[in-house]
Coordinates of C-alpha atoms in Angstrom, one line a residue:
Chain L
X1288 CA 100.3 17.8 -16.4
X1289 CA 98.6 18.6 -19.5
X1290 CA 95.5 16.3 -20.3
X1291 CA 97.5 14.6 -23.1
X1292 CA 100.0 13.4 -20.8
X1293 CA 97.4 12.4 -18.2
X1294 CA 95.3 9.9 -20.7
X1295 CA 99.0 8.6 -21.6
X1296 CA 99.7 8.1 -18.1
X1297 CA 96.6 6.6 -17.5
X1298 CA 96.5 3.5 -20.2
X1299 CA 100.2 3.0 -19.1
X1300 CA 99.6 1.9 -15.5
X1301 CA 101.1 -1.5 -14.8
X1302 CA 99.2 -3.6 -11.8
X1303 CA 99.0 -7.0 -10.4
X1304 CA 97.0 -9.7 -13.1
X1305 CA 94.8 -11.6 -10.6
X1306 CA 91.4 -9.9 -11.5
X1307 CA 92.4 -10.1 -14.9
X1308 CA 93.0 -13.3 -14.6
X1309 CA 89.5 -14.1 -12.4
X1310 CA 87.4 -12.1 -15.6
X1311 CA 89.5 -14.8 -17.5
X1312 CA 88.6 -17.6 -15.9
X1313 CA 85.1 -16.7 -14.9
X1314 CA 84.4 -15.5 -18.3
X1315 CA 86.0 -19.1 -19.9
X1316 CA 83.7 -21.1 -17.7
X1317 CA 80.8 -19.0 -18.9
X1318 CA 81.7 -19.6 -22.5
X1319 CA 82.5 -23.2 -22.2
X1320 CA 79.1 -24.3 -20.0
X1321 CA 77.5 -22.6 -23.2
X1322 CA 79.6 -24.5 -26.0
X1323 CA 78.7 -28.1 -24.3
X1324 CA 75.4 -27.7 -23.6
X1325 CA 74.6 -26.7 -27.2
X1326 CA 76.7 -30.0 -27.1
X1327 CA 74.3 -31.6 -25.0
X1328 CA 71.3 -30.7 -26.6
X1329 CA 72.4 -32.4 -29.8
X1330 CA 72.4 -29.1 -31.7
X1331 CA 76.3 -28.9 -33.0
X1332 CA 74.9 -29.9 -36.2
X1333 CA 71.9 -27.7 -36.5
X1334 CA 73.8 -24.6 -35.7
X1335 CA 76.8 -25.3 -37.5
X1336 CA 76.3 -27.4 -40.7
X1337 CA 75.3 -26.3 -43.8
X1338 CA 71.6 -26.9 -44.8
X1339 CA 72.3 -30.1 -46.9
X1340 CA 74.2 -31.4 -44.3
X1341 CA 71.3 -30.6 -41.3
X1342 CA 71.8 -27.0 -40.1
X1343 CA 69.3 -24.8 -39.7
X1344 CA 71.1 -21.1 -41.7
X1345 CA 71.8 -22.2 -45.5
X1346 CA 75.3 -21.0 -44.9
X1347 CA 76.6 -21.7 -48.3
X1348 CA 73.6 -19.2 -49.9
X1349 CA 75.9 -16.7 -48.7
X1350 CA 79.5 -16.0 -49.0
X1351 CA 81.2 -19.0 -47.3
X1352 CA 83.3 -18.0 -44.2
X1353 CA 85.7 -20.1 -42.7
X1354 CA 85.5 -23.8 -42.5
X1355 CA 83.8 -24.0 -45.2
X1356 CA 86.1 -22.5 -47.8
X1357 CA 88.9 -24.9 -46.9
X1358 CA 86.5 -28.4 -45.6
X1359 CA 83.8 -29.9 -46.9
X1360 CA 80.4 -28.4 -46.2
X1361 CA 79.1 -31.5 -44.2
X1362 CA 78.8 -32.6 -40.4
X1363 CA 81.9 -33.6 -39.9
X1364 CA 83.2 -30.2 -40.3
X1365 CA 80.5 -28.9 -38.2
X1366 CA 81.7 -31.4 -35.5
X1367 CA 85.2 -30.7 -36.0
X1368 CA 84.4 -26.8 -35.8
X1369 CA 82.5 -26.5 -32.5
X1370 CA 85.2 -28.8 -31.1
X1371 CA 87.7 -26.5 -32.0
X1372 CA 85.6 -23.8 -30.2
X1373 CA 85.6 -26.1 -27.2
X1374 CA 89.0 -26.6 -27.5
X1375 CA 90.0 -22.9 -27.6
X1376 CA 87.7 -21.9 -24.8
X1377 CA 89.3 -24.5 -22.1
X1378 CA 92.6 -23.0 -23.3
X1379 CA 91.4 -20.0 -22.7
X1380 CA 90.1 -20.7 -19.4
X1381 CA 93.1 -22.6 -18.1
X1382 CA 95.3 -20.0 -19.5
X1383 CA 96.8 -22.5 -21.8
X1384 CA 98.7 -20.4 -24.2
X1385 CA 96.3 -17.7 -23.2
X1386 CA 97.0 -14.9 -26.3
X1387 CA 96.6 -17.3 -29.2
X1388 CA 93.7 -19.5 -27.7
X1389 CA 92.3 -15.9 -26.7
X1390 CA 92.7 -15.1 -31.0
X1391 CA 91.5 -18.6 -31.9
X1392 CA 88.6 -18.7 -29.8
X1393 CA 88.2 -14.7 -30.8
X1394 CA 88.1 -15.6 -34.5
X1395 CA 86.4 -19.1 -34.5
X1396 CA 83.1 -17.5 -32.4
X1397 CA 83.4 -14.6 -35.5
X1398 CA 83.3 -17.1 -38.1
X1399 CA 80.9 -18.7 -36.5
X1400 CA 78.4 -15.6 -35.8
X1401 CA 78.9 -14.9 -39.1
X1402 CA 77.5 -18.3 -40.6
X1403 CA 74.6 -18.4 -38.5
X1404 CA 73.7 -14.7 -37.9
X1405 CA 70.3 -15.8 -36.1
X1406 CA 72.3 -17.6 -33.5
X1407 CA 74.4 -14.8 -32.4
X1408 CA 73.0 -12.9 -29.8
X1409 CA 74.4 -9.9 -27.6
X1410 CA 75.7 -11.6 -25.3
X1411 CA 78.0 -13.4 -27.8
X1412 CA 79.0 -10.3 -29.7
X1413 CA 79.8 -8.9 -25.8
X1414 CA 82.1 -11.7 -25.3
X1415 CA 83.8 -11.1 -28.1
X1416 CA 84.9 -7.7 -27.5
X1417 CA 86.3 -8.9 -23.8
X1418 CA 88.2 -11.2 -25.9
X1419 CA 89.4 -8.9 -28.3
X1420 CA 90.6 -6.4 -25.2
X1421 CA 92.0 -10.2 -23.7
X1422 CA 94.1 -11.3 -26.5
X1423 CA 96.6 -8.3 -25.7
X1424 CA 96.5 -8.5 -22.0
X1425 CA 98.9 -10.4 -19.9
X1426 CA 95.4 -12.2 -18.2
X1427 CA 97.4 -15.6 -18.8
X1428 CA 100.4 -14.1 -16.3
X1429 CA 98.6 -15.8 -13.0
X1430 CA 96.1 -18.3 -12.3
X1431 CA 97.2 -20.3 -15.5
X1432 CA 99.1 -23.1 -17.1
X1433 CA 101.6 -20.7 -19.0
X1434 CA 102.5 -19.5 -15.5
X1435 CA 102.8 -22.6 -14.1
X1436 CA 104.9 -23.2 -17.3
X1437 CA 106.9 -19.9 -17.1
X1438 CA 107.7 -19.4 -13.2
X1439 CA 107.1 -23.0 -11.3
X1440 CA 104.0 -21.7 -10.0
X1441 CA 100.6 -21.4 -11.1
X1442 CA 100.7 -17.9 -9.2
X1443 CA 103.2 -17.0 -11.4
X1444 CA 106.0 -14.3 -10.1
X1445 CA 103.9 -11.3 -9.2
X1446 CA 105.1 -9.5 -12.0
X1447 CA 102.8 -6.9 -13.3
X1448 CA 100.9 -6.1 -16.7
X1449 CA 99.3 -3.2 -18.5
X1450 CA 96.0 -2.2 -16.3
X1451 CA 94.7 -0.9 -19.8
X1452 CA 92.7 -4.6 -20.5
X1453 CA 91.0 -3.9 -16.9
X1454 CA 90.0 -0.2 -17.6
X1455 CA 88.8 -1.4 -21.0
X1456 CA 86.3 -3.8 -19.4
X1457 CA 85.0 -1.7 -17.4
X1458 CA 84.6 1.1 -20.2
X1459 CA 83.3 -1.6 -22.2
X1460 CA 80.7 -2.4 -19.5
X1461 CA 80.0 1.4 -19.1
X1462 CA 79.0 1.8 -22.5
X1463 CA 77.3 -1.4 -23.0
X1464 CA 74.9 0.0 -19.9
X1465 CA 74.9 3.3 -21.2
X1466 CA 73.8 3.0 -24.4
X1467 CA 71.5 0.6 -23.8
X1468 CA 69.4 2.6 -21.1
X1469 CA 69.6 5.4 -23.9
X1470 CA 68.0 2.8 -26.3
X1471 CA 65.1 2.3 -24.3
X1472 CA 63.1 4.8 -26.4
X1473 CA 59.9 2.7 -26.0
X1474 CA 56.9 4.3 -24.2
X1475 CA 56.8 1.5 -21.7
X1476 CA 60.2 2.9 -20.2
X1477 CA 58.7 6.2 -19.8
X1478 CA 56.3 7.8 -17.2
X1479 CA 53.7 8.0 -20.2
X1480 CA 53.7 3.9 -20.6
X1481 CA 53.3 4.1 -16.8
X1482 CA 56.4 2.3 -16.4
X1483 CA 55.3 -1.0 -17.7
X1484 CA 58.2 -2.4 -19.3
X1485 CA 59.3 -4.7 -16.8
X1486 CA 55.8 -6.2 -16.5
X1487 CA 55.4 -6.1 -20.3
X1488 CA 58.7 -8.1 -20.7
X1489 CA 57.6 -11.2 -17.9
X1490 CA 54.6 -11.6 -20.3
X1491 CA 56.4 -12.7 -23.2
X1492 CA 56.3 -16.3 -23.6
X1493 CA 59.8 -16.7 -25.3
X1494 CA 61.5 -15.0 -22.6
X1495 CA 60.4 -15.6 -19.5
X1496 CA 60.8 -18.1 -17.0
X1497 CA 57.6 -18.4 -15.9
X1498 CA 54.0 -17.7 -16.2
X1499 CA 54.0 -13.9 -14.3
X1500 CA 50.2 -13.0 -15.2
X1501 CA 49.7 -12.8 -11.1
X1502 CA 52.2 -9.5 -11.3
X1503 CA 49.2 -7.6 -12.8
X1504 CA 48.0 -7.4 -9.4
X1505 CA 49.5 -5.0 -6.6
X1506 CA 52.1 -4.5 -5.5
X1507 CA 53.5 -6.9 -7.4
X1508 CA 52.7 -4.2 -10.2
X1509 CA 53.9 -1.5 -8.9
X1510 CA 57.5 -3.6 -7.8
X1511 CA 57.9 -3.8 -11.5
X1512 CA 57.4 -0.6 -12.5
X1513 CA 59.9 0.7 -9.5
X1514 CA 62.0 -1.9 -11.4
X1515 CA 61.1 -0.3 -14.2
X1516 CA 62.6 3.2 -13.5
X1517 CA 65.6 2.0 -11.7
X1518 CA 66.9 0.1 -14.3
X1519 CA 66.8 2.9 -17.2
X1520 CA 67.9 5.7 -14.6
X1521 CA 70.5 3.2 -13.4
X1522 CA 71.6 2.1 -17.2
X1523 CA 71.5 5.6 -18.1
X1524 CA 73.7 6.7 -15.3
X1525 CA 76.4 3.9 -15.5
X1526 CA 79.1 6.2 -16.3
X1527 CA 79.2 7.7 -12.7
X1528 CA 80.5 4.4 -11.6
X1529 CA 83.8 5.8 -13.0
X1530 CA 83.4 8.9 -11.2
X1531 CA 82.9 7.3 -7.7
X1532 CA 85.9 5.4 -8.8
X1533 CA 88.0 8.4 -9.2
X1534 CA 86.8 9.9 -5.9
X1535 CA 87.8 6.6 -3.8
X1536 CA 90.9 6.6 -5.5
X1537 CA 92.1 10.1 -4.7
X1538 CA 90.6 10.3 -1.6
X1539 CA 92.7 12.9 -0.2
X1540 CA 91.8 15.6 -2.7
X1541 CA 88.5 18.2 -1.3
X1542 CA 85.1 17.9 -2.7
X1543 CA 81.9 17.2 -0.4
X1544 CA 80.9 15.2 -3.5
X1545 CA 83.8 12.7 -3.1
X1546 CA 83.4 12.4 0.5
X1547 CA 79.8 12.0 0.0
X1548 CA 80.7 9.3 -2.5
X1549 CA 83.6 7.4 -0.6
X1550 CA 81.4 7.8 2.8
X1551 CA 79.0 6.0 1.4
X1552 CA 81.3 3.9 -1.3
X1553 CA 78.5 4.9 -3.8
X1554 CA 80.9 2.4 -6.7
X1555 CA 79.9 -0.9 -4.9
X1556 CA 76.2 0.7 -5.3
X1557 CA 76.5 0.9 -9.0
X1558 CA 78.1 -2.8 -8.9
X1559 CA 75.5 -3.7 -6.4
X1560 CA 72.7 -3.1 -8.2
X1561 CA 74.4 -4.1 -11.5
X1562 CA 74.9 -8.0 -9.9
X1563 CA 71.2 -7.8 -8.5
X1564 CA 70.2 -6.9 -11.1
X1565 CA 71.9 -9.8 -13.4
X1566 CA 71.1 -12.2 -10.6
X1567 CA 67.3 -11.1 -10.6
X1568 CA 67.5 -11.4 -14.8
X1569 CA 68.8 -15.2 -14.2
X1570 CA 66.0 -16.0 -11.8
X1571 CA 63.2 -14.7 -14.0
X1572 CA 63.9 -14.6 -17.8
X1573 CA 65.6 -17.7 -20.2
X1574 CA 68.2 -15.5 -21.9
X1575 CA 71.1 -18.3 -21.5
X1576 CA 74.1 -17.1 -20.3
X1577 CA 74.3 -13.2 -20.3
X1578 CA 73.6 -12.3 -16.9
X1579 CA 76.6 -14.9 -15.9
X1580 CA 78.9 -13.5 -18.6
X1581 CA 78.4 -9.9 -17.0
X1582 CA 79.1 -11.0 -13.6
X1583 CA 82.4 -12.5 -14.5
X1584 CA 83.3 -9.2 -16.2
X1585 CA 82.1 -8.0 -12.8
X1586 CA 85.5 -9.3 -11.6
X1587 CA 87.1 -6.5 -13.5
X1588 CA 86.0 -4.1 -10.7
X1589 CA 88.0 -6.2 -8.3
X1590 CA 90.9 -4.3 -6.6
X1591 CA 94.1 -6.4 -7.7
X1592 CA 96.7 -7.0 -4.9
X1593 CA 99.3 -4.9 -4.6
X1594 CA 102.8 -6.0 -6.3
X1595 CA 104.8 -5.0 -3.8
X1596 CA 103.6 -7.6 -1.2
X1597 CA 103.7 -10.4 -3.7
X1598 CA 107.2 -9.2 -4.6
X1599 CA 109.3 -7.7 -1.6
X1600 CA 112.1 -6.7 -4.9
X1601 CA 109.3 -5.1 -6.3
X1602 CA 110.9 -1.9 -8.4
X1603 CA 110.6 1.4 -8.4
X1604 CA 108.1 2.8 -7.3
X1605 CA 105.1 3.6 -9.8
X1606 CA 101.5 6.3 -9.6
X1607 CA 98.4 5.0 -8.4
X1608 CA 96.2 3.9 -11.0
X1609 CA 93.1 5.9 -10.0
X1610 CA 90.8 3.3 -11.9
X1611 CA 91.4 0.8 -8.7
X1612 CA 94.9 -0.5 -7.6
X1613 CA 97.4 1.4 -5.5
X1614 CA 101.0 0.3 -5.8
X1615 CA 103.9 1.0 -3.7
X1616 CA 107.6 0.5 -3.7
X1617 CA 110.8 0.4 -2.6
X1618 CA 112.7 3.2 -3.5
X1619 CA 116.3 2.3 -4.3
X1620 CA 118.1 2.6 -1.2
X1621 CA 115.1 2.3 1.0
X1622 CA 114.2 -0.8 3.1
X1623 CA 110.9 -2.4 3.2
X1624 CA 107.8 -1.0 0.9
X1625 CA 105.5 1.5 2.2
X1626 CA 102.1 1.1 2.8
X1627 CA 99.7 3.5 1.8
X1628 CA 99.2 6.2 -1.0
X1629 CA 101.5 7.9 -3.2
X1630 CA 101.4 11.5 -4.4
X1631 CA 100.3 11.0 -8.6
Chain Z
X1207 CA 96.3 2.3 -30.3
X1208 CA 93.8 2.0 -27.1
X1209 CA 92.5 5.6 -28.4
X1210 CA 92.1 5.0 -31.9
X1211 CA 90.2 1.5 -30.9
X1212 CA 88.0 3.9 -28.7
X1213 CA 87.4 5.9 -31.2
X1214 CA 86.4 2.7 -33.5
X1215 CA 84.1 1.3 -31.2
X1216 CA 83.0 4.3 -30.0
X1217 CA 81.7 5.1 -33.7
X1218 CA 79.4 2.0 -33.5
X1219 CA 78.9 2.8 -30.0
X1220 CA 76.9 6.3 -30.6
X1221 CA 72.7 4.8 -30.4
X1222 CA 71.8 5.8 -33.6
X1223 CA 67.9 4.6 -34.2
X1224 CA 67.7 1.8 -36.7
X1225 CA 66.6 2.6 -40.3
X1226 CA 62.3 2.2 -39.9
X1227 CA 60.6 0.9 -42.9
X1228 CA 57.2 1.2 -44.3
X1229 CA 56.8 -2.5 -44.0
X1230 CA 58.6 -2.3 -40.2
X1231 CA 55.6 0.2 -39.4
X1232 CA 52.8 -2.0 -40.5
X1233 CA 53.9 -4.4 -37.7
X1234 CA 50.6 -3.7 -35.0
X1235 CA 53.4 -3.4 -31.9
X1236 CA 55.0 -0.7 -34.0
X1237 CA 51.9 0.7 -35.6
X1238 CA 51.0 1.2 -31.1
X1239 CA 54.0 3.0 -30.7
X1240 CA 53.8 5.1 -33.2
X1241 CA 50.2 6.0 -32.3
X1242 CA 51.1 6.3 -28.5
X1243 CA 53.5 9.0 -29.6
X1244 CA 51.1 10.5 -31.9
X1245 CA 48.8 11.1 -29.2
X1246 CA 51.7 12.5 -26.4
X1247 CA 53.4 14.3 -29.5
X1248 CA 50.2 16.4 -30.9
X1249 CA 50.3 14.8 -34.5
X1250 CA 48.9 12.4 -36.8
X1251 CA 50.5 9.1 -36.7
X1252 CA 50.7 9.0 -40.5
X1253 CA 52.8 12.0 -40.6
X1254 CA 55.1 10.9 -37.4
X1255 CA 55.8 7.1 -39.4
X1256 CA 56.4 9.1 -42.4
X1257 CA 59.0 11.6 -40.9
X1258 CA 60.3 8.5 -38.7
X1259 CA 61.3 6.4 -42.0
X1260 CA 62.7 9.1 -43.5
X1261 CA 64.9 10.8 -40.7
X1262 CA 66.0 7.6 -39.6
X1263 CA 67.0 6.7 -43.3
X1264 CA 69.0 9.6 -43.4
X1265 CA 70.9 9.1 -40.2
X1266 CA 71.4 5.3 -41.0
X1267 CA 72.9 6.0 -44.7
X1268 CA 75.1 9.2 -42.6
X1269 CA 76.6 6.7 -40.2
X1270 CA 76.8 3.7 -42.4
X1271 CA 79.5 6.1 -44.8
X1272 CA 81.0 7.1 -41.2
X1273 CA 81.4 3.3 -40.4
X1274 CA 82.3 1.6 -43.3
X1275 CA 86.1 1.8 -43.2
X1276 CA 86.3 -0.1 -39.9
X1277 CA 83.5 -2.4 -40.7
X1278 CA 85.9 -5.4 -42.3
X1279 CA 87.7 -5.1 -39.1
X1280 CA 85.0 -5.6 -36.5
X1281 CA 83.3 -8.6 -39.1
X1282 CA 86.7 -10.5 -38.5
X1283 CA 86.6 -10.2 -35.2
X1284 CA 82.8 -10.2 -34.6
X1285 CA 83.1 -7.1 -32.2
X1286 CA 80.2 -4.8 -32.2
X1287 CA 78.5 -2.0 -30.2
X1288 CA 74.6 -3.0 -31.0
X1289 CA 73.0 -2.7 -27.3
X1290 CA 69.4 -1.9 -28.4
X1291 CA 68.1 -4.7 -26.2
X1292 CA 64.5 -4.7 -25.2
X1293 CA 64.2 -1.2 -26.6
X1294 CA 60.6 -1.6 -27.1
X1295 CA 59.5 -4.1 -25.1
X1296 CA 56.8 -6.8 -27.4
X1297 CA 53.1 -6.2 -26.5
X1298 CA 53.2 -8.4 -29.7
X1299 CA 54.6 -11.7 -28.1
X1300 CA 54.5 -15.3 -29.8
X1301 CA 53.9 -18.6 -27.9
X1302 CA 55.5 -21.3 -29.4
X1303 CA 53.0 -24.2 -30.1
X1304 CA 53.1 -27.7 -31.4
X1305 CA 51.1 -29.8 -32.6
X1306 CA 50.5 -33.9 -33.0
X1307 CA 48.0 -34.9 -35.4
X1308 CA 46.7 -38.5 -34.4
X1309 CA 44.3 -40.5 -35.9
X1310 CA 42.4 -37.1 -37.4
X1311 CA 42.9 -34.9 -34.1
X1312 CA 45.5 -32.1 -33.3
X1313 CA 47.0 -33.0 -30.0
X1314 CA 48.9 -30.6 -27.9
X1315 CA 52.8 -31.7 -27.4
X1316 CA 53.9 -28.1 -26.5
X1317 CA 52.8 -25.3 -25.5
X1318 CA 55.4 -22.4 -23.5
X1319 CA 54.3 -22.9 -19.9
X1320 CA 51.3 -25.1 -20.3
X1321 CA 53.0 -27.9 -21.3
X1322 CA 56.4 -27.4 -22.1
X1323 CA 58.0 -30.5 -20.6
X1324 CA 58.5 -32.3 -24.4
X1325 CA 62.4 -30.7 -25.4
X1326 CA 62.3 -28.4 -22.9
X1327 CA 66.1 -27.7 -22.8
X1328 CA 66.5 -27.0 -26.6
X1329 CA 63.4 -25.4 -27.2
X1330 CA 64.3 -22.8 -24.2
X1331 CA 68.2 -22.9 -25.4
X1332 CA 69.1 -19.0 -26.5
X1333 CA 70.2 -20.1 -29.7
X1334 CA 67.1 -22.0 -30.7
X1335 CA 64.8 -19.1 -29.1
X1336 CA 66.5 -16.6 -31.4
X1337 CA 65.8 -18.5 -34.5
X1338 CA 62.0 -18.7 -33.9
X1339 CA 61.3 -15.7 -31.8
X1340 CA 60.7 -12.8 -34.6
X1341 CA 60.8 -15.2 -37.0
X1342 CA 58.8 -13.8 -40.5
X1343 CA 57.0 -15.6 -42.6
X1344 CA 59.9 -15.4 -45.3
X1345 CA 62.3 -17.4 -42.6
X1346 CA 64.3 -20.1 -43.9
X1347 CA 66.0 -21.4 -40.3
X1348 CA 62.7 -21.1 -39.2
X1349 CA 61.2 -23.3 -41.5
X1350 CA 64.4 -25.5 -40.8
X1351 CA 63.9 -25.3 -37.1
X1352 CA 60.2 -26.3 -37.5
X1353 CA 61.4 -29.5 -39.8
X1354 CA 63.7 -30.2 -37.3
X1355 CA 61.4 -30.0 -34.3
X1356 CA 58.8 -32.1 -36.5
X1357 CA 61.0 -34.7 -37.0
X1358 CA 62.1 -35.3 -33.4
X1359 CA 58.2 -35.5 -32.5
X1360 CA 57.1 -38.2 -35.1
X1361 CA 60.3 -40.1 -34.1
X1362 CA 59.5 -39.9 -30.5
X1363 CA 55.3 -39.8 -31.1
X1364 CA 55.4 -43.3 -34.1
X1365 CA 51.5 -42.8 -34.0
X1366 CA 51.6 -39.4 -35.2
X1367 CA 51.1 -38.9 -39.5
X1368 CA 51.8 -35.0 -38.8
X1369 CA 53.4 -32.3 -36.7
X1370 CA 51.9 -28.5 -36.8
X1371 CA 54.4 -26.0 -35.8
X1372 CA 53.1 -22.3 -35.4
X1373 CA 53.3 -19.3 -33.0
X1374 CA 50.4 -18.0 -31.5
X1375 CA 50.2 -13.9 -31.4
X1376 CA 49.2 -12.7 -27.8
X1377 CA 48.5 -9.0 -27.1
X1378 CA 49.3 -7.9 -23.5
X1379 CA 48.0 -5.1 -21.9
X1380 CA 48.9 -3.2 -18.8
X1381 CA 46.8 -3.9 -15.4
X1382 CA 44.3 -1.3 -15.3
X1383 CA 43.6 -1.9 -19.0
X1384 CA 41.1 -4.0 -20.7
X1385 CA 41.8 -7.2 -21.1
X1386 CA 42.8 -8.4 -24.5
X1387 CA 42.1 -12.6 -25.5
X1388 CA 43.4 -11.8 -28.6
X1389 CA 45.4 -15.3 -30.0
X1390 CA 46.2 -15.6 -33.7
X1391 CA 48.1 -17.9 -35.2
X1392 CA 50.5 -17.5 -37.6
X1393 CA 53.9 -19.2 -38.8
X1394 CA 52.2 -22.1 -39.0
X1395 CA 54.3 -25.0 -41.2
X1396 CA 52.8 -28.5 -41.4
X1397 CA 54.8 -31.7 -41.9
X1398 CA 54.3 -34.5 -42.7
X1399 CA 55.7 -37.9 -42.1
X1400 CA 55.2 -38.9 -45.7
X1401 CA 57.5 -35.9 -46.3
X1402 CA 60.0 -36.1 -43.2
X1403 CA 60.2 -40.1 -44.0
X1404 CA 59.3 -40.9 -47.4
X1405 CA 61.0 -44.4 -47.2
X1406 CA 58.5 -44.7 -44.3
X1407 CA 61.9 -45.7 -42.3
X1408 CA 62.1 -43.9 -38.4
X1409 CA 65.8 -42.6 -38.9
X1410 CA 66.3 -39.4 -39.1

């Protein structure tokens, strides 16, 4: 098969939508705990309203983006605005006409981010491109209302969707970790700053958790700076994750490489340490909600279920998708579904 | 369509330096790292900052032309591929500080770690940290946040005629190396109640 028809075949695999659905929901949750604590904290005004009206960005200095071309440039549209936002994430979430509260939410947060640059962090601008690869996706076919709606039950049918939206997480992960490890040009990251990064990081006031002056004694030192050098090698090297992928998926083709890999499942490594990782960030630094956003797009590694044994009619039967699902089915003719690998 | 959005994002995606300035080189964390590479690289810092704001010029005005075609498209939709994050990590920090003045005397209301009990959850919220955290002294939402924050301490502190809002510069230096006590303010904004409240009335 030339390599044309190989990416085409790829980005047109079709598999079950529960881990779509579980980045969806995960994801939503995240989004939504941040929305109502800014709620909360009695900062919807300050971060949304013009400066007349209270905020903290003088909005209307620059070109005014949506509300404020079509309401008036005062508190109540602030109000009205981050309500909306809250309004679009829980549809979201829910899976409440998932694709347009998907593009509502997608283009409220953008109009948002652009109003009040200084309050839109990575994280946010992350979310946003999930969304964007969301808004397309059939994430809303399980685990939702619109199923619920559509089929009687919140499961839905089983039917299946593109696995594009899943691959494009991961990518989207891939190079988020990638290029940020190749970012890390500072001399702290390096064997020449003797690895102090970590440590440097846990001494800034405005981002950690806690007072860490007690890791300048050992080992605590020398913990962070092993910290130190796995996380760049391991940013840095976040595109074998889809390598080990590949091998566990085509398991039956030679290579000590990918019996090495699917011996030792080095892919839950790379996911391992990614969650640790994001688990250690939450524990140690105040950087709101971005470790918990990537774990739910963690969810996109998940294996969905296979069709076939949600839907005995399932159809014909399709290639594995060598990103993470294997389908089978019934051949027309045969009886029950196999188990088990297909030939691509 | 999945490849040409690839493509797209994978244009912003490429980690292209950011353009370095003069002015971004007089900033003493850059001003180290410049020297640190001086010294590993065999050069005179002034000639490494100088060939760094001009290469890095270059390649910013290269990939800004490469860029701008698709740049409406990911402004509507607020996607971006910017994943510089902790790049250089700050040996520069601020601690956020503030200040009640009372009958004559600056008392401490907050102060990150020490006593950071006063606000705690907005002054540690993400949003609020990235407004005064590399703030400049040219920073309208910081001098916003600062009014803000002032205003919520007189209301809650009615014997206080003032609040001081200001960041103190720390320097932190590896184990192994000296020490540094260095602690200078700066950022510092000054309010007044006569100015938050000129009626004299407590409402915000």
């Amino acid at each position: 098969m030339s390599l044309l028809r190989r990416w085409v075949a790829l980005w047109n695999q079709r598999e079950h939508a529960r881990s779509l659905a579980l980045v969806r929901i995960l994801l939503g949750l995240v989004i939504l705990y941040d929305l109502l604590e800014l709620w909360s904290l009695d900062l919807v005004v300050p971060l949304f309203a013009p400066q007349d009206a209270g905020g903290w960005v003088d909005i209307l200095s620059r070109e005014p983006g949506f509300p404020y071309t079509l309401l008036p440039p005062d508190a109540g549209t602030a109000v009205l605005f981050h309500g909306a936002l809250v309004l679009a994430a829980l549809a979201f979430t829910l899976g409440f006409f998932t694709r347009s509260s998907t593009l509502i939410l997608l283009l409220l947060w953008s109009a948002h981010a652009y109003s009040v640059p200084p309050a839109s962090r990575a994280v946010d601008q992350l979310c946003r491109d999930f969304l964007g690869v969301l808004v397309l996706s059939g994430a809303g076919r399980t685990l939702s209302i619109d199923a619920l709606i559509r089929t009687g039950s919140v499961r839905g049918d089983g039917s299946t969707i593109g696995a594009w939206a899943r691959y494009l997480i991961i990518t989207q992960l891939v190079v988020m970790y990638c290029t940020a490890g190749l970012q890390k040009v500072g001399m702290l990251w390096m064997p020449m700053g003797h690895f102090g990064a970590l440590y440097v990081i846990l001494q800034d006031p405005a981002i950690a958790r806690f007072d860490f002056a007690w890791l300048a004694h050992q080992p605590a030192y020398l913990l962070t700076q092993l910290g130190t050098l796995v996380t760049v090698a391991w940013q840095i090297g976040y595109p074998l994750v889809l390598l080990w992928l590949y091998y566990k998926n085509t398991p039956d083709r030679p290579g000590r490489l990918r019996a090495f890999a699917n011996r030792y499942r080095l892919h839950w490594v790379w996911i391992g340490v990614g969650a640790l990782f994001h688990l250690l960030l939450a524990a140690t630094v105040e950087i709101g909600i971005f470790p918990w956003a990537m774990l739910a797009a963690y969810a996109a590694f998940l294996l969905p279920p296979d069709p076939a044994a949600e839907r005995p009619d399932f159809g014909p039967a399709e290639r594995r998708c060598w990103l993470g699902c294997e389908r089978v089915g019934n051949q027309e003719g045969e009886g029950a579904p196999k188990k088990g690998p297909q030939s691509a | 369509m999945i490849t040409s959005m690839l493509v797209v994002h994978g244009l912003f995606a490429v980690p292209l330096p950011q353009r370095v300035t003069p002015a971004d080189l007089s900033d003493p964390e850059a001003a180290e790292e410049v020297a640190r590479w001086a010294i590993l690289l065999g050069v005179q810092p002034d000639w490494l900052g100088h060939t760094v704001v001009q290469v890095t010029a270059q390649i910013r005005d290269g990939s800004k032309a490469v860029r701008k075609p698709f740049r409406p498209m990911m402004r509507l939709f607020g996607w971006g591929q910017s994943w510089a994050m902790f790049a250089s990590p700050d040996t520069w920090p601020d601690r956020l500080e503030i200040h009640l003045r009372v009958q004559g005397q600056w008392v401490l209301l907050y102060r990150r770690w020490d006593a950071d009990h006063w606000m705690r959850g907005v002054l540690r919220y993400r949003r609020v940290r990235g407004i005064y955290d590399a703030a400049n002294e040219r920073s309208v939402p910081y001098w916003n946040v600062s009014r803000w924050i002032a205003k919520r301490a007189l209301l809650d502190h009615p014997e206080a005629d003032a609040v001081r809002v200001r960041a103190m510069q720390l320097h932190t230096t590896l184990p192994g190396q000296e020490p540094d006590p260095y602690e200078k303010p700066h950022l510092v904004r000054v309010h007044k109640r006569s100015s938050l409240f000129p009626d004299d009335d407590l409402a915000p």
